[in-house]
């Protein structure tokens, strides 16, 4: 057994957002993104301090949680950071062993292994800290056949929106403070047994005005990929600094969700009210030469502002939403991979210029 295989992870189990109004957030993910209602917990299920709605599309499960009174931890988190990701939960076969292994290697505990039971069986969870106030929860659910987790009941409202083709979480990016990227990278390397896939320095990721650095960490089966960004010196304020200013510290910056038909997914989401970054017409003047032969209709790609990049294994198509909450913090990426396993390096400049135009309009560049 390879030394690193002390922490086998089957995939992302769920992502939990702490939000101001879980009921309304759940409706947004249903109507705009096509998530399906799954589970609920709150006053009716005996939970007094918080309300959670769980939605799912493909293998992507989001938990939207709001606090019920001012001194709730959820309410405090939301007041500090705005709506944002609190928990990146990892699906494991053995939560106790996962916790034990990472604790041996220096993890900071948030919750010791805990057994949650109901009529549908039991789930074991354990949590540790990662960057900022974000946590990882190990979820062992092999002895459970309930709808989500013990304590949750099925949520089956009348309203259901059609899915938009989102399939699974491709990667989750974290923004950390200047000078902290390597510390977080070391945490994923030493404590979690991840490997570094790629590193981008400020020469790869810069425009005339702003820059950032990034290292991509992945677990052994590549189902978990966490790029970690830190701001780099530029003439103006980078998007990572803007995030840190408004989130008041490090936190998850974006979740990339995979589709097998990005034109359909993006046009459907756009028609339902999701705002995407715009791509200037000039981007399409030289992109076709850069990417060569592709399967998609180029007119449709351009019409939908979709970005294209090629690496030595294939190509990928991607597009980024604007932030999905009031603060300019967390957003989503929609990605379709056609063989490429990289992250769209050829699009960084166009992407960051698009973000700078948004920053300019917010007065935060
Ligand atoms: Fe990304």
Coordinates of C-alpha atoms and ligand atoms in Angstrom, one line a residue:
X1 CA 0.0 0.0 0.0
X2 CA 1.3 3.4 -0.9
X3 CA 1.9 5.6 2.0
X4 CA -0.5 8.2 0.8
X5 CA -3.4 5.7 0.7
X6 CA -4.1 6.2 4.4
X7 CA -7.1 8.3 3.4
X8 CA -9.2 6.7 0.6
X9 CA -12.0 9.1 -0.5
X10 CA -14.8 8.0 -2.8
X11 CA -15.9 11.5 -3.7
X12 CA -17.5 14.7 -2.5
X13 CA -20.4 13.7 -0.2
X14 CA -22.1 17.1 0.1
X15 CA -21.3 20.8 0.3
X16 CA -23.0 22.8 3.0
X17 CA -23.6 26.5 2.6
X18 CA -24.4 28.7 5.6
X19 CA -26.9 31.3 4.2
X20 CA -29.3 34.0 5.4
X21 CA -32.5 32.3 4.3
X22 CA -32.3 28.6 3.5
X23 CA -35.8 28.3 2.2
X24 CA -35.2 31.0 -0.5
X25 CA -31.7 29.7 -1.3
X26 CA -33.1 26.2 -1.9
X27 CA -35.6 27.7 -4.3
X28 CA -32.8 29.5 -6.2
X29 CA -30.8 26.3 -6.6
X30 CA -34.0 24.5 -7.8
X31 CA -35.3 27.1 -10.2
X32 CA -32.1 28.5 -11.6
X33 CA -29.7 25.5 -11.5
X34 CA -32.2 22.7 -11.7
X35 CA -31.4 20.9 -8.4
X36 CA -34.1 18.5 -7.1
X37 CA -35.5 18.7 -3.6
X38 CA -34.2 15.9 -1.4
X39 CA -34.4 16.4 2.4
X40 CA -35.2 18.9 5.1
X41 CA -34.5 19.4 8.8
X42 CA -35.8 22.1 11.1
X43 CA -38.4 22.9 13.7
X44 CA -40.8 20.1 12.5
X45 CA -38.0 17.5 12.9
X46 CA -37.0 18.7 16.3
X47 CA -34.1 20.9 15.3
X48 CA -34.4 24.3 17.0
X49 CA -31.2 26.2 16.1
X50 CA -31.1 25.8 12.4
X51 CA -33.1 25.0 9.3
X52 CA -31.6 22.9 6.4
X53 CA -32.8 22.2 2.9
X54 CA -31.0 19.6 0.9
X55 CA -31.0 19.6 -2.9
X56 CA -29.4 17.2 -5.4
X57 CA -28.6 17.0 -9.1
X58 CA -26.5 14.1 -10.5
X59 CA -23.9 13.4 -7.8
X60 CA -23.9 17.0 -6.5
X61 CA -25.6 17.5 -3.1
X62 CA -26.0 20.9 -1.6
X63 CA -27.2 21.6 2.0
X64 CA -28.5 25.1 2.5
X65 CA -28.5 26.0 6.2
X66 CA -29.7 29.1 8.0
X67 CA -29.5 29.9 11.8
X68 CA -32.7 30.5 13.8
X69 CA -31.5 33.0 16.3
X70 CA -28.7 35.6 16.7
X71 CA -26.4 33.5 18.9
X72 CA -26.5 30.5 16.6
X73 CA -23.1 29.6 15.2
X74 CA -24.7 29.5 11.7
X75 CA -26.1 33.0 12.1
X76 CA -22.7 34.3 13.3
X77 CA -20.9 32.7 10.4
X78 CA -23.3 34.2 7.9
X79 CA -23.2 37.6 9.5
X80 CA -19.4 37.5 9.3
X81 CA -18.8 36.0 5.8
X82 CA -22.1 36.5 4.0
X83 CA -23.6 33.4 2.4
X84 CA -20.8 30.9 1.7
X85 CA -19.5 27.4 1.9
X86 CA -19.0 26.1 5.5
X87 CA -18.6 22.3 5.0
X88 CA -16.9 20.3 2.2
X89 CA -17.9 16.8 3.1
X90 CA -15.9 13.8 1.9
X91 CA -17.4 10.4 1.3
X92 CA -15.3 7.7 3.0
X93 CA -15.6 4.1 3.8
X94 CA -14.5 4.5 7.4
X95 CA -14.9 7.8 9.1
X96 CA -13.3 6.8 12.4
X97 CA -10.1 5.5 10.6
X98 CA -10.0 8.6 8.3
X99 CA -10.2 10.9 11.4
X100 CA -7.6 8.9 13.3
X101 CA -5.2 9.0 10.3
X102 CA -5.4 12.7 9.7
X103 CA -5.3 13.5 13.5
X104 CA -2.0 11.5 13.7
X105 CA -0.6 13.8 11.0
X106 CA -1.6 17.0 12.7
X107 CA -5.2 17.8 11.7
X108 CA -7.2 20.1 14.0
X109 CA -10.4 18.4 15.2
X110 CA -13.8 20.0 15.0
X111 CA -16.0 17.0 15.8
X112 CA -14.8 13.6 17.0
X113 CA -16.3 10.6 15.3
X114 CA -20.0 10.6 16.0
X115 CA -22.7 8.0 15.2
X116 CA -26.0 9.3 14.0
X117 CA -28.9 6.8 14.0
X118 CA -32.5 6.6 12.8
X119 CA -34.8 3.9 11.4
X120 CA -32.8 3.8 8.2
X121 CA -29.5 2.8 9.8
X122 CA -26.5 4.8 10.9
X123 CA -24.0 7.3 9.6
X124 CA -20.6 8.1 11.2
X125 CA -19.2 11.6 10.8
X126 CA -16.1 13.3 12.0
X127 CA -14.8 16.8 11.1
X128 CA -11.6 18.7 10.9
X129 CA -10.5 22.2 10.1
X130 CA -9.1 23.4 6.7
X131 CA -8.5 27.0 5.5
X132 CA -10.4 29.9 7.2
X133 CA -13.5 28.7 9.0
X134 CA -14.1 26.0 6.4
X135 CA -14.3 22.4 7.6
X136 CA -14.0 18.9 6.1
X137 CA -16.5 16.3 7.3
X138 CA -15.8 12.7 6.7
X139 CA -19.1 10.9 6.0
X140 CA -19.4 7.1 6.3
X141 CA -22.8 6.0 5.0
X142 CA -22.4 2.4 4.1
X143 CA -24.8 1.3 6.8
X144 CA -27.5 3.9 5.9
X145 CA -30.3 3.8 3.4
X146 CA -32.3 6.9 4.4
X147 CA -32.9 9.9 2.2
X148 CA -29.8 12.0 3.3
X149 CA -28.6 11.8 7.0
X150 CA -30.3 10.7 10.2
X151 CA -32.4 13.7 11.5
X152 CA -33.5 14.7 7.9
X153 CA -36.9 13.8 6.4
X154 CA -37.7 13.6 2.7
X155 CA -38.6 17.0 1.2
X156 CA -41.1 16.7 -1.6
X157 CA -42.6 20.1 -2.5
X158 CA -45.0 20.6 -5.3
X159 CA -42.6 22.8 -7.2
X160 CA -39.9 21.0 -9.2
X161 CA -37.7 22.5 -11.9
X162 CA -36.2 20.4 -14.7
X163 CA -32.5 19.5 -14.3
X164 CA -29.9 21.5 -16.3
X165 CA -27.4 18.6 -16.9
X166 CA -25.1 19.1 -13.9
X167 CA -23.4 15.8 -13.1
X168 CA -20.7 16.0 -10.4
X169 CA -18.3 18.3 -8.6
X170 CA -15.1 18.6 -10.7
X171 CA -13.1 20.8 -8.3
X172 CA -13.5 23.2 -5.4
X173 CA -11.2 26.3 -5.2
X174 CA -10.1 27.9 -2.0
X175 CA -8.9 31.5 -1.6
X176 CA -6.3 32.1 1.1
X177 CA -4.4 35.1 2.4
X178 CA -1.2 36.3 0.8
X179 CA 1.7 34.1 1.9
X180 CA -0.6 31.3 3.2
X181 CA -0.9 29.1 0.0
X182 CA 2.0 26.9 0.8
X183 CA 0.8 26.3 4.3
X184 CA -2.5 25.1 3.0
X185 CA -0.8 23.1 0.3
X186 CA 1.3 21.4 3.0
X187 CA -1.8 20.6 5.0
X188 CA -3.3 18.7 2.0
X189 CA 0.0 17.0 1.3
X190 CA 1.0 16.0 4.8
X191 CA -2.3 15.6 6.7
X192 CA -4.6 14.4 3.9
X193 CA -2.0 12.6 1.7
X194 CA -2.9 14.6 -1.4
X195 CA -0.5 15.3 -4.3
X196 CA 0.2 18.5 -6.1
X197 CA -1.0 18.3 -9.7
X198 CA 0.0 21.6 -11.0
X199 CA 1.3 25.0 -9.9
X200 CA 0.6 28.4 -11.5
X201 CA 2.6 31.4 -10.6
X202 CA 1.8 35.1 -11.1
X203 CA 3.3 35.0 -14.6
X204 CA 0.8 32.4 -15.7
X205 CA -2.1 34.1 -14.0
X206 CA -1.9 37.8 -14.5
X207 CA -3.3 40.6 -16.5
X208 CA -2.1 44.2 -17.0
X209 CA -3.5 44.9 -13.5
X210 CA -3.8 41.9 -11.2
X211 CA -2.2 38.6 -10.4
X212 CA -2.6 35.5 -8.4
X213 CA -0.8 32.2 -7.7
X214 CA -2.4 28.8 -7.5
X215 CA -1.5 25.2 -6.7
X216 CA -3.8 22.3 -7.4
X217 CA -4.0 19.5 -4.8
X218 CA -5.7 16.2 -5.6
X219 CA -6.3 13.0 -3.8
X220 CA -5.1 9.6 -5.0
X221 CA -8.0 8.8 -7.3
X222 CA -8.4 12.4 -8.5
X223 CA -12.0 12.5 -7.5
X224 CA -11.1 15.4 -5.1
X225 CA -9.3 18.4 -6.6
X226 CA -8.7 21.5 -4.6
X227 CA -6.9 24.4 -6.3
X228 CA -5.6 26.8 -3.6
X229 CA -5.2 30.5 -4.6
X230 CA -3.4 33.4 -3.0
X231 CA -3.2 36.9 -4.3
X232 CA 0.0 38.2 -5.9
X233 CA 1.3 41.7 -6.3
X234 CA -0.3 43.6 -9.2
X235 CA -1.0 47.2 -10.0
X236 CA -4.6 46.9 -8.8
X237 CA -6.6 44.8 -6.4
X238 CA -6.9 41.2 -7.5
X239 CA -10.1 39.2 -7.5
X240 CA -8.6 37.1 -4.6
X241 CA -8.0 40.2 -2.5
X242 CA -11.6 41.4 -3.3
X243 CA -12.9 38.0 -2.1
X244 CA -10.8 38.2 1.1
X245 CA -12.0 41.7 1.8
X246 CA -15.6 40.8 1.4
X247 CA -15.6 37.3 2.9
X248 CA -13.4 38.6 5.7
X249 CA -10.9 35.9 5.4
X250 CA -10.1 32.7 3.5
X251 CA -12.9 30.5 2.1
X252 CA -14.1 28.5 -0.9
X253 CA -14.1 30.7 -4.0
X254 CA -15.8 28.5 -6.6
X255 CA -17.2 25.1 -7.2
X256 CA -16.8 23.7 -10.7
X257 CA -19.7 21.5 -11.7
X258 CA -19.3 19.1 -14.7
X259 CA -21.8 18.7 -17.6
X260 CA -21.7 16.6 -20.7
X261 CA -23.5 19.3 -22.8
X262 CA -22.3 22.7 -21.7
X263 CA -24.2 24.6 -24.4
X264 CA -27.5 23.2 -23.1
X265 CA -26.5 23.6 -19.4
X266 CA -25.4 27.2 -19.8
X267 CA -28.2 28.4 -22.1
X268 CA -30.8 26.7 -19.8
X269 CA -29.3 28.3 -16.6
X270 CA -29.0 31.7 -18.3
X271 CA -32.7 31.6 -19.3
X272 CA -33.5 30.8 -15.7
X273 CA -31.7 33.9 -14.4
X274 CA -28.1 32.8 -13.6
X275 CA -25.7 35.6 -14.5
X276 CA -22.5 34.5 -16.3
X277 CA -19.3 36.5 -16.9
X278 CA -19.3 37.9 -20.4
X279 CA -16.5 37.1 -22.9
X280 CA -15.4 39.8 -25.3
X281 CA -15.9 39.2 -29.0
X282 CA -12.1 39.5 -29.5
X283 CA -11.6 36.3 -27.5
X284 CA -13.1 34.3 -30.4
X285 CA -10.9 35.9 -33.0
X286 CA -7.9 33.6 -32.2
X287 CA -9.4 30.9 -30.0
X288 CA -10.3 28.5 -32.9
X289 CA -6.6 28.5 -34.1
X290 CA -5.5 27.8 -30.5
X291 CA -7.9 24.9 -29.9
X292 CA -8.0 23.2 -33.3
X293 CA -10.8 20.7 -34.2
X294 CA -13.7 20.5 -31.7
X295 CA -17.1 18.7 -31.8
X296 CA -19.2 21.7 -30.8
X297 CA -20.9 24.3 -33.0
X298 CA -18.6 27.3 -32.8
X299 CA -21.5 29.7 -33.3
X300 CA -23.3 28.3 -30.3
X301 CA -20.2 28.5 -28.2
X302 CA -19.7 32.1 -29.1
X303 CA -23.3 33.0 -28.6
X304 CA -23.1 31.5 -25.1
X305 CA -19.8 33.1 -24.2
X306 CA -18.2 29.7 -23.5
X307 CA -14.4 29.5 -23.1
X308 CA -12.4 26.7 -24.8
X309 CA -8.9 25.5 -23.9
X310 CA -6.7 22.6 -25.1
X311 CA -4.0 20.6 -23.4
X312 CA -2.0 17.6 -24.6
X313 CA -4.8 15.2 -23.6
X314 CA -7.8 16.9 -25.1
X315 CA -9.8 20.0 -24.6
X316 CA -12.3 21.5 -22.2
X317 CA -15.1 24.0 -22.3
X318 CA -15.9 26.3 -19.3
X319 CA -17.8 29.3 -18.2
X320 CA -18.0 31.1 -14.9
X321 CA -21.1 32.7 -13.2
X322 CA -21.0 36.0 -11.4
X323 CA -21.0 35.7 -7.6
X324 CA -24.3 34.1 -6.5
X325 CA -24.8 36.2 -3.4
X326 CA -24.7 39.9 -2.5
X327 CA -21.1 40.1 -1.6
X328 CA -18.6 39.6 -4.5
X329 CA -17.4 36.3 -3.1
X330 CA -18.4 32.7 -4.1
X331 CA -19.3 31.7 -7.7
X332 CA -19.7 28.6 -9.8
X333 CA -17.9 27.3 -12.9
X334 CA -19.6 25.0 -15.4
X335 CA -17.1 22.7 -17.1
X336 CA -17.2 20.1 -19.8
X337 CA -14.1 17.9 -20.3
X338 CA -13.3 16.4 -23.6
X339 CA -10.2 14.5 -22.5
X340 CA -8.4 17.5 -20.9
X341 CA -7.7 17.1 -17.2
X342 CA -6.3 20.6 -16.8
X343 CA -8.0 23.8 -15.6
X344 CA -8.1 26.1 -18.6
X345 CA -4.8 27.9 -18.3
X346 CA -5.2 29.4 -21.8
X347 CA -8.4 31.1 -20.6
X348 CA -6.9 32.6 -17.4
X349 CA -6.2 36.0 -19.0
X350 CA -9.6 36.3 -20.7
X351 CA -11.3 35.2 -17.5
X352 CA -9.4 37.6 -15.2
X353 CA -10.1 40.5 -17.5
X354 CA -13.8 39.6 -17.4
X355 CA -13.6 39.6 -13.6
X356 CA -11.7 42.9 -13.6
X357 CA -14.6 44.5 -15.7
X358 CA -17.0 43.3 -13.0
X359 CA -14.7 44.6 -10.2
X360 CA -14.4 48.0 -12.0
X361 CA -18.2 48.2 -12.0
X362 CA -18.2 47.4 -8.2
X363 CA -15.5 50.0 -7.5
X364 CA -13.3 47.3 -6.0
X365 CA -10.5 47.0 -8.6
Ligands
LIG1 FE1 -12.1 26.3 -11.6

